[in-house]
Every structure is written in C-alpha cells, then in structure tokens.
Amino acid sequence: MDFALTEEQEFFRKMISDTVDRLVFPKAAEIDEKDEFPWELWREFSKLGYLGLRYPEEIGGMNADPVTAMIFYEEIARGSVGFAQSVIMNILMGTYFIYRFGSEEMKKRCLYPAMRGEKIGTMCFTEDQSGSDLAATRTTAVKEGNEWVINGTKMWITNGPIADMATVLATTDPSLGNKGLNFFLVEKGAPGFSAGQILDKLGCRGTITGELVLDNVRVPEENLLGAEVNKGVEYLGDILDEVRTMTGAMALGIARAAMAEGLEYARKRVAFGKTIGTYQLIRAKFADMATEMEASRLMVYYAAWRIKEKLPCRKEAGMAKMFATETCLKVVDEVTRIWGANAFAHEYAPQRHFRDARFLLYGGGTHEILRDFLGRMVIGKS
Ligand SMILES: Cc1cc2nc3c(=O)[nH]c(=O)nc-3n(C[C@H](O)[C@H](O)[C@H](O)COP(=O)(O)OP(=O)(O)OC[C@H]3O[C@@H](n4cnc5c(N)ncnc54)[C@H](O)[C@@H]3O)c2cc1C
C-alpha cells in the first residue's frame, strides 16, 4: 500500500494552495457579501491555466490525473466556495460532454475558450418538478429534419444566468423515463434561450445560480452530445464517480477552512481565566473533528485513486461524498459552538462556512438517495 502523493502531486498542492491563499481566500468574505460574480478574480485566475485542469496538454490543458484534480477541488473550496462552484462547473460538468462528444468546431467555439476562461459553461438537469428523479425530466427534445427543437425550463443552474453555453438534459419521450434522456449543447444567443430568475441563496454566494428557459430552441443535430440517442444516463454514469468524489473534496476544503478558524479561536479566547482550548470538552471536539476529517481525506483520495486506476468506484465515491459532507456539516456546526456568539456575526467567517456547507447535501446526490443506493449495494439485490 502507498498512501503518499507523488512529488508532482505534492508540488501541485503547494502551487494551488499558495494561489488560493494569495488570490481567492482574501476575497471570500467580499464575494459572499456582494453576491456578484467576481469577474476580476475570474480573469486573474483564468490566466493561470487551471481551467484546463482535466484536459490534455495538446489542447492547452494541464492533463491532471483524478487525484491531482481532487487536490485542486479541495484547495479552491477552502478559499471560497462561491468562487469554487463556478470554477469547478467550468472545469468538470460544464465542459465534459463537449470535450467527449463535441465536434472540433464546437470545441473551438466552446471548450477551448472555456479552458482559457473566455467562456463560461454549465450543466442543467434540475427542473421545477424534478431533481433527484431524472426520469421525471419534462424538458423535451424533438427531432425536426436535421435539427432538435428543445422546450423546457431548468432550475438551480450554477453559472446559468451568466453562461455562454449549457449542456442541457432533455427527453425525447417523457414516457421512456431514464431511457429517453440526452444531453444537448445550447449556446447563448440561440433564439428562445434565455435566463430567468436569479436565486438569492443561503450560501455559495457569488456563484450566480438561476433559471434557464428554452422556448422552441432549435439546435443542429450534431449538438446532441452523445454517440447514440437516448443514452444520456449511461454517459452521465461515466463522470458520476468523479462528481461525487469532487463534492467530497470540496467538503474537505470547507471543513479545513472552518477548522482553522476554530483552532485560532480556541487558542486565544479566554473564559474562566484559561484559553478555551485547554478545556477537555473543547479538546474533545477537536479530537473528533480531526479524526473524522482524516477519515474523510482517506475516503476521498482512495476514491480518486480508484478512478485514476479505472477500478469500479460507485460505492467508494458515494461513501466518500456522503461521509466527507456529513463530517463537514459537523465541523462547521462545532466551530460555530466554539466561537460562541461571535459565530453569529456576519463580520466573522464561521457563519459563512456554516451556510456554504449546506449545498454539499444536494450536489452529486442527496444523502437519502445515496443511502438508499448504498444500502441496496451492501444488502445485495432482492
Ligand atoms: C447551490 C446549488 C447549486 C446547484 N446547481 C445545479 C446545477 O448547476 N445544475 C443542476 O441541474 N442542478 C443544480 N442544483 C440542483 C441539485 O442538483 C438538486 O437540488 C438535487 O438534484 C436534488 O434535487 P431537489 O432539490 O429537486 O430535491 P428532490 O429530488 O425533490 O428531493 C427532495 C427531498 O426528498 C428526498 N428524496 C427524493 N427521492 C427520494 C427517495 N427515493 N427516497 C428517499 N428520499 C428521497 C431527497 O433526498 C430530498 O431530501 C443545485 C442545487 C444547489 C443547492
């Protein structure tokens, strides 16, 4: 067994960690407070090449392996979750299908500019009446000649209102459930494609999240992002493990940021003549948080290693996402207790971590869905 990162991965950790400390971390409170997309930071960050993290060097990417990618996701979430969400959407879900199935023309128009930060991508599954249950998707795609005509409304779309292009989930026939689903590339400016309501969110503020409306949007037939029609769910399965493990890595990043705040406070806050970190009940909190974060780290990086080695990973990725997220929720909660009333003030970071961490519950599958799935895996088919 080898638990060590390679020299390159260690170097990458140091590089991205320094970048986050220098560029992102100092802006985190402002991003949260203003709840506006941080364009200046986006442009500055884009120049460093990270937006091509997962893609080959031949097309201008960094060719990072999945373990290295998790290091990136963890570190950027430690800096600012609002910013991290937008960046990760562009790097992973918002461009994956274009890279995998798009024509060279589409890549030139959408993928390569997204890797340079000149365009912003997103991915749209969720609708007003369907989230976990993709089979209930009501956005339709009907073939007319050599075009697809798409109709529907997507909700909760990260980067949606500012996106230059969207990978949109639509059904060729709602009665087919999961077997009728497909992904389509829809670009800004297409007649009938517009942004609707922008959501005022509890956390992850600074990422612009909202509604996208598709009203008789016509796209050429090659905008079907898939080798075959009605295989969308199958293709989605190919990045599901990475998306879930990525959410676990983000959880680890948020937990680290909160833990750092908790430690600083426990070392300096005095009560009854002693710093609170000297009291056993407070120490026990740190012991539990540190232990569970260590377990989360092992689970997240083990899942990433399995993805890298192309080993089955559905169970490990689901468990890593769920455990790291539950740990993060516990850490942000404990830190607000350690900070006492000061945790309740907008002036300090603990309340932001407390709010931001909640979003981890939804992306990559809710924990009810994951528990149900993992339970079936453990018990076996009945
Ligand atoms: C900040 C943020 C950003 C997001 N960004 C995007 C995005 O970019 N693109 C996108 O498509 N979506 C996005 N989403 C939406 C997210 O993917 C959905 O919230 C998620 O899929 C869950 O769907 P839902 O919220 O509709 O909940 P529902 O599926 O309606 O579930 C409601 C509740 O019922 C439970 N439940 C449902 N089915 C079962 C079952 N079978 N057994 C037990 N319990 C069940 C769920 O666990 C949950 O507790 C985002 C959400 C947030 C909060």
mmCIF file of N, CA, C and O and ligand atoms in Angstrom, residues 85 89 93 122-134 154-160 167 169 199 201 203-204 207 209-210 356 358-370 372 376, ligand 1:
data_model
loop_
_atom_site.group_PDB
_atom_site.id
_atom_site.type_symbol
_atom_site.label_atom_id
_atom_site.label_comp_id
_atom_site.label_asym_id
_atom_site.label_seq_id
_atom_site.Cartn_x
_atom_site.Cartn_y
_atom_site.Cartn_z
ATOM 1 N N GLN A 85 -17.400 26.950 -6.807
ATOM 2 C CA GLN A 85 -18.520 26.318 -7.533
ATOM 3 C C GLN A 85 -18.513 26.701 -9.005
ATOM 4 O O GLN A 85 -18.693 25.852 -9.876
ATOM 5 N N MET A 89 -17.585 24.026 -11.984
ATOM 6 C CA MET A 89 -18.598 23.774 -13.019
ATOM 7 C C MET A 89 -17.965 23.915 -14.413
ATOM 8 O O MET A 89 -18.205 23.112 -15.307
ATOM 9 N N MET A 93 -18.263 19.507 -15.040
ATOM 10 C CA MET A 93 -19.570 19.177 -15.626
ATOM 11 C C MET A 93 -19.928 20.060 -16.832
ATOM 12 O O MET A 93 -20.569 19.591 -17.765
ATOM 13 N N THR A 122 -22.050 25.506 -18.214
ATOM 14 C CA THR A 122 -22.864 24.958 -17.139
ATOM 15 C C THR A 122 -23.521 23.652 -17.579
ATOM 16 O O THR A 122 -23.462 23.283 -18.757
ATOM 17 N N MET A 123 -24.120 22.977 -16.618
ATOM 18 C CA MET A 123 -24.827 21.738 -16.917
ATOM 19 C C MET A 123 -26.202 21.802 -16.249
ATOM 20 O O MET A 123 -26.317 22.158 -15.083
ATOM 21 N N CYS A 124 -27.236 21.418 -16.999
ATOM 22 C CA CYS A 124 -28.596 21.600 -16.480
ATOM 23 C C CYS A 124 -29.393 20.292 -16.465
ATOM 24 O O CYS A 124 -29.774 19.801 -17.523
ATOM 25 N N PHE A 125 -29.661 19.805 -15.257
ATOM 26 C CA PHE A 125 -30.585 18.674 -15.088
ATOM 27 C C PHE A 125 -31.882 19.154 -14.442
ATOM 28 O O PHE A 125 -32.972 18.846 -14.876
ATOM 29 N N THR A 126 -31.705 19.888 -13.348
ATOM 30 C CA THR A 126 -32.820 20.125 -12.429
ATOM 31 C C THR A 126 -33.923 20.983 -13.039
ATOM 32 O O THR A 126 -33.653 21.939 -13.773
ATOM 33 N N GLU A 127 -35.151 20.628 -12.706
ATOM 34 C CA GLU A 127 -36.330 21.399 -13.136
ATOM 35 C C GLU A 127 -37.198 21.657 -11.908
ATOM 36 O O GLU A 127 -36.951 21.101 -10.840
ATOM 37 N N ASP A 128 -38.215 22.431 -12.125
ATOM 38 C CA ASP A 128 -39.135 22.764 -11.042
ATOM 39 C C ASP A 128 -39.673 21.494 -10.364
ATOM 40 O O ASP A 128 -39.771 21.412 -9.141
ATOM 41 N N GLN A 129 -39.990 20.481 -11.152
ATOM 42 C CA GLN A 129 -40.602 19.268 -10.608
ATOM 43 C C GLN A 129 -39.697 18.041 -10.640
ATOM 44 O O GLN A 129 -40.153 16.923 -10.467
ATOM 45 N N SER A 130 -38.418 18.224 -10.939
ATOM 46 C CA SER A 130 -37.520 17.063 -10.911
ATOM 47 C C SER A 130 -36.112 17.472 -10.531
ATOM 48 O O SER A 130 -35.558 18.426 -11.092
ATOM 49 N N GLY A 131 -35.572 16.760 -9.529
ATOM 50 C CA GLY A 131 -34.197 16.982 -9.097
ATOM 51 C C GLY A 131 -33.503 15.633 -9.054
ATOM 52 O O GLY A 131 -32.872 15.206 -10.021
ATOM 53 N N SER A 132 -33.689 14.914 -7.950
ATOM 54 C CA SER A 132 -33.088 13.574 -7.825
ATOM 55 C C SER A 132 -33.616 12.632 -8.903
ATOM 56 O O SER A 132 -32.886 11.786 -9.414
ATOM 57 N N ASP A 133 -34.875 12.790 -9.220
ATOM 58 C CA ASP A 133 -35.531 11.846 -10.133
ATOM 59 C C ASP A 133 -35.412 12.327 -11.589
ATOM 60 O O ASP A 133 -36.321 12.968 -12.128
ATOM 61 N N LEU A 134 -34.302 11.966 -12.208
ATOM 62 C CA LEU A 134 -34.066 12.444 -13.579
ATOM 63 C C LEU A 134 -35.105 11.899 -14.554
ATOM 64 O O LEU A 134 -35.406 12.525 -15.577
ATOM 65 N N LYS A 154 -35.174 25.013 -16.828
ATOM 66 C CA LYS A 154 -34.246 24.409 -15.875
ATOM 67 C C LYS A 154 -34.083 25.325 -14.666
ATOM 68 O O LYS A 154 -34.052 26.558 -14.813
ATOM 69 N N MET A 155 -33.960 24.715 -13.498
ATOM 70 C CA MET A 155 -33.851 25.481 -12.239
ATOM 71 C C MET A 155 -32.541 25.177 -11.534
ATOM 72 O O MET A 155 -31.979 24.114 -11.735
ATOM 73 N N TRP A 156 -32.131 26.087 -10.698
ATOM 74 C CA TRP A 156 -30.965 25.865 -9.834
ATOM 75 C C TRP A 156 -29.671 25.671 -10.622
ATOM 76 O O TRP A 156 -28.835 24.835 -10.257
ATOM 77 N N ILE A 157 -29.535 26.388 -11.719
ATOM 78 C CA ILE A 157 -28.387 26.161 -12.588
ATOM 79 C C ILE A 157 -27.201 27.062 -12.200
ATOM 80 O O ILE A 157 -27.253 28.286 -12.359
ATOM 81 N N THR A 158 -26.147 26.405 -11.727
ATOM 82 C CA THR A 158 -24.911 27.093 -11.357
ATOM 83 C C THR A 158 -24.313 27.753 -12.603
ATOM 84 O O THR A 158 -24.163 27.080 -13.631
ATOM 85 N N ASN A 159 -23.983 29.000 -12.533
ATOM 86 C CA ASN A 159 -23.473 29.799 -13.662
ATOM 87 C C ASN A 159 -24.558 30.074 -14.712
ATOM 88 O O ASN A 159 -24.295 30.784 -15.683
ATOM 89 N N GLY A 160 -25.752 29.488 -14.545
ATOM 90 C CA GLY A 160 -26.786 29.570 -15.593
ATOM 91 C C GLY A 160 -26.967 30.959 -16.182
ATOM 92 O O GLY A 160 -26.775 31.158 -17.391
ATOM 93 N N THR A 167 -24.945 22.541 -21.183
ATOM 94 C CA THR A 167 -25.199 21.148 -21.531
ATOM 95 C C THR A 167 -26.543 20.813 -20.891
ATOM 96 O O THR A 167 -26.660 20.797 -19.670
ATOM 97 N N LEU A 169 -30.031 18.664 -20.238
ATOM 98 C CA LEU A 169 -30.661 17.339 -20.236
ATOM 99 C C LEU A 169 -32.108 17.466 -20.721
ATOM 100 O O LEU A 169 -32.878 18.278 -20.197
ATOM 101 N N LEU A 199 -31.431 33.230 -8.326
ATOM 102 C CA LEU A 199 -31.816 32.841 -6.966
ATOM 103 C C LEU A 199 -30.982 33.579 -5.907
ATOM 104 O O LEU A 199 -29.778 33.762 -6.080
ATOM 105 N N LYS A 201 -29.468 32.986 -2.658
ATOM 106 C CA LYS A 201 -29.177 31.741 -1.955
ATOM 107 C C LYS A 201 -28.665 31.957 -0.523
ATOM 108 O O LYS A 201 -28.080 32.984 -0.214
ATOM 109 N N GLY A 203 -26.186 30.118 0.788
ATOM 110 C CA GLY A 203 -24.722 30.021 0.753
ATOM 111 C C GLY A 203 -24.226 29.969 -0.671
ATOM 112 O O GLY A 203 -24.997 30.141 -1.615
ATOM 113 N N CYS A 204 -22.906 29.722 -0.815
ATOM 114 C CA CYS A 204 -22.271 29.707 -2.150
ATOM 115 C C CYS A 204 -22.616 30.995 -2.873
ATOM 116 O O CYS A 204 -22.860 30.987 -4.089
ATOM 117 N N THR A 207 -21.516 32.777 -6.666
ATOM 118 C CA THR A 207 -21.838 31.943 -7.825
ATOM 119 C C THR A 207 -23.240 32.369 -8.235
ATOM 120 O O THR A 207 -24.137 32.433 -7.388
ATOM 121 N N THR A 209 -26.649 31.638 -9.660
ATOM 122 C CA THR A 209 -27.445 30.423 -9.828
ATOM 123 C C THR A 209 -28.861 30.811 -10.221
ATOM 124 O O THR A 209 -29.420 31.727 -9.625
ATOM 125 N N GLY A 210 -29.439 30.126 -11.194
ATOM 126 C CA GLY A 210 -30.807 30.504 -11.548
ATOM 127 C C GLY A 210 -31.443 29.617 -12.588
ATOM 128 O O GLY A 210 -31.007 28.494 -12.840
ATOM 129 N N ASP A 356 -22.385 27.877 3.721
ATOM 130 C CA ASP A 356 -21.862 27.296 2.479
ATOM 131 C C ASP A 356 -21.935 25.772 2.470
ATOM 132 O O ASP A 356 -22.221 25.162 1.432
ATOM 133 N N ARG A 358 -23.985 23.730 3.522
ATOM 134 C CA ARG A 358 -25.300 23.088 3.288
ATOM 135 C C ARG A 358 -25.470 22.634 1.837
ATOM 136 O O ARG A 358 -26.155 21.652 1.563
ATOM 137 N N PHE A 359 -24.830 23.339 0.900
ATOM 138 C CA PHE A 359 -25.058 23.000 -0.503
ATOM 139 C C PHE A 359 -24.511 21.615 -0.849
ATOM 140 O O PHE A 359 -24.981 20.950 -1.772
ATOM 141 N N LEU A 360 -23.534 21.160 -0.059
ATOM 142 C CA LEU A 360 -22.928 19.846 -0.333
ATOM 143 C C LEU A 360 -23.950 18.719 -0.248
ATOM 144 O O LEU A 360 -23.768 17.649 -0.821
ATOM 145 N N LEU A 361 -25.022 18.990 0.478
ATOM 146 C CA LEU A 361 -26.055 17.953 0.651
ATOM 147 C C LEU A 361 -26.754 17.610 -0.653
ATOM 148 O O LEU A 361 -27.315 16.528 -0.797
ATOM 149 N N TYR A 362 -26.748 18.550 -1.607
ATOM 150 C CA TYR A 362 -27.581 18.343 -2.803
ATOM 151 C C TYR A 362 -26.779 17.879 -4.015
ATOM 152 O O TYR A 362 -27.178 16.925 -4.692
ATOM 153 N N GLY A 363 -25.678 18.557 -4.302
ATOM 154 C CA GLY A 363 -24.891 18.203 -5.490
ATOM 155 C C GLY A 363 -24.355 16.778 -5.389
ATOM 156 O O GLY A 363 -23.936 16.344 -4.324
ATOM 157 N N GLY A 364 -24.389 16.054 -6.506
ATOM 158 C CA GLY A 364 -23.847 14.684 -6.516
ATOM 159 C C GLY A 364 -24.757 13.667 -5.869
ATOM 160 O O GLY A 364 -24.368 12.523 -5.633
ATOM 161 N N GLY A 365 -25.977 14.088 -5.555
ATOM 162 C CA GLY A 365 -26.952 13.154 -4.956
ATOM 163 C C GLY A 365 -27.207 13.499 -3.507
ATOM 164 O O GLY A 365 -26.262 13.702 -2.736
ATOM 165 N N THR A 366 -28.491 13.581 -3.129
ATOM 166 C CA THR A 366 -28.822 13.854 -1.726
ATOM 167 C C THR A 366 -28.452 12.607 -0.904
ATOM 168 O O THR A 366 -28.284 11.513 -1.450
ATOM 169 N N HIS A 367 -28.365 12.794 0.404
ATOM 170 C CA HIS A 367 -27.917 11.654 1.220
ATOM 171 C C HIS A 367 -28.998 10.601 1.404
ATOM 172 O O HIS A 367 -28.688 9.434 1.672
ATOM 173 N N GLU A 368 -30.255 10.998 1.210
ATOM 174 C CA GLU A 368 -31.320 9.979 1.235
ATOM 175 C C GLU A 368 -31.146 9.068 0.016
ATOM 176 O O GLU A 368 -31.201 7.842 0.115
ATOM 177 N N ILE A 369 -30.887 9.692 -1.130
ATOM 178 C CA ILE A 369 -30.703 8.926 -2.373
ATOM 179 C C ILE A 369 -29.444 8.056 -2.263
ATOM 180 O O ILE A 369 -29.452 6.861 -2.601
ATOM 181 N N LEU A 370 -28.377 8.636 -1.743
ATOM 182 C CA LEU A 370 -27.120 7.876 -1.638
ATOM 183 C C LEU A 370 -27.245 6.727 -0.643
ATOM 184 O O LEU A 370 -26.777 5.619 -0.909
ATOM 185 N N ASP A 372 -29.921 5.148 0.200
ATOM 186 C CA ASP A 372 -30.779 4.124 -0.400
ATOM 187 C C ASP A 372 -29.953 3.281 -1.382
ATOM 188 O O ASP A 372 -29.991 2.047 -1.353
ATOM 189 N N ARG A 376 -28.707 -0.620 -0.830
ATOM 190 C CA ARG A 376 -29.026 -1.708 -1.783
ATOM 191 C C ARG A 376 -27.751 -2.427 -2.207
ATOM 192 O O ARG A 376 -27.721 -3.639 -2.346
HETATM 193 C C1 LIG B 1 -26.255 25.672 -4.742
HETATM 194 C C2 LIG B 1 -26.877 24.689 -5.686
HETATM 195 C C3 LIG B 1 -26.403 24.586 -6.984
HETATM 196 C C4 LIG B 1 -26.986 23.696 -7.883
HETATM 197 N N1 LIG B 1 -26.512 23.641 -9.179
HETATM 198 C C5 LIG B 1 -27.125 22.840 -10.071
HETATM 199 C C6 LIG B 1 -26.710 22.840 -11.445
HETATM 200 O O1 LIG B 1 -25.758 23.511 -11.838
HETATM 201 N N2 LIG B 1 -27.386 22.058 -12.332
HETATM 202 C C7 LIG B 1 -28.449 21.282 -11.954
HETATM 203 O O2 LIG B 1 -29.010 20.603 -12.798
HETATM 204 N N3 LIG B 1 -28.866 21.278 -10.650
HETATM 205 C C8 LIG B 1 -28.238 22.026 -9.711
HETATM 206 N N4 LIG B 1 -28.659 22.033 -8.396
HETATM 207 C C9 LIG B 1 -29.809 21.215 -8.027
HETATM 208 C C10 LIG B 1 -29.426 19.905 -7.368
HETATM 209 O O3 LIG B 1 -28.815 19.066 -8.329
HETATM 210 C C11 LIG B 1 -30.714 19.312 -6.785
HETATM 211 O O4 LIG B 1 -31.001 20.079 -5.645
HETATM 212 C C12 LIG B 1 -30.580 17.849 -6.414
HETATM 213 O O5 LIG B 1 -30.505 17.063 -7.557
HETATM 214 C C13 LIG B 1 -31.790 17.381 -5.548
HETATM 215 O O6 LIG B 1 -32.972 17.676 -6.191
HETATM 216 P P1 LIG B 1 -34.135 18.540 -5.472
HETATM 217 O O7 LIG B 1 -33.509 19.684 -4.778
HETATM 218 O O8 LIG B 1 -35.154 18.820 -6.519
HETATM 219 O O9 LIG B 1 -34.737 17.593 -4.371
HETATM 220 P P2 LIG B 1 -35.782 16.395 -4.592
HETATM 221 O O10 LIG B 1 -35.238 15.406 -5.531
HETATM 222 O O11 LIG B 1 -37.120 16.957 -4.856
HETATM 223 O O12 LIG B 1 -35.783 15.785 -3.140
HETATM 224 C C14 LIG B 1 -36.433 16.412 -2.019
HETATM 225 C C15 LIG B 1 -36.160 15.555 -0.797
HETATM 226 O O13 LIG B 1 -36.730 14.249 -0.991
HETATM 227 C C16 LIG B 1 -35.728 13.261 -0.853
HETATM 228 N N5 LIG B 1 -35.973 12.149 -1.763
HETATM 229 C C17 LIG B 1 -36.212 12.197 -3.104
HETATM 230 N N6 LIG B 1 -36.366 10.958 -3.594
HETATM 231 C C18 LIG B 1 -36.225 10.106 -2.543
HETATM 232 C C19 LIG B 1 -36.263 8.676 -2.415
HETATM 233 N N7 LIG B 1 -36.442 7.882 -3.455
HETATM 234 N N8 LIG B 1 -36.059 8.161 -1.177
HETATM 235 C C20 LIG B 1 -35.852 8.950 -0.108
HETATM 236 N N9 LIG B 1 -35.805 10.291 -0.180
HETATM 237 C C21 LIG B 1 -35.978 10.861 -1.374
HETATM 238 C C22 LIG B 1 -34.422 13.984 -1.170
HETATM 239 O O14 LIG B 1 -33.309 13.302 -0.616
HETATM 240 C C23 LIG B 1 -34.662 15.332 -0.528
HETATM 241 O O15 LIG B 1 -34.452 15.236 0.847
HETATM 242 C C24 LIG B 1 -28.073 22.879 -7.463
HETATM 243 C C25 LIG B 1 -28.534 22.973 -6.148
HETATM 244 C C26 LIG B 1 -27.947 23.865 -5.270
HETATM 245 C C27 LIG B 1 -28.477 23.954 -3.872
#
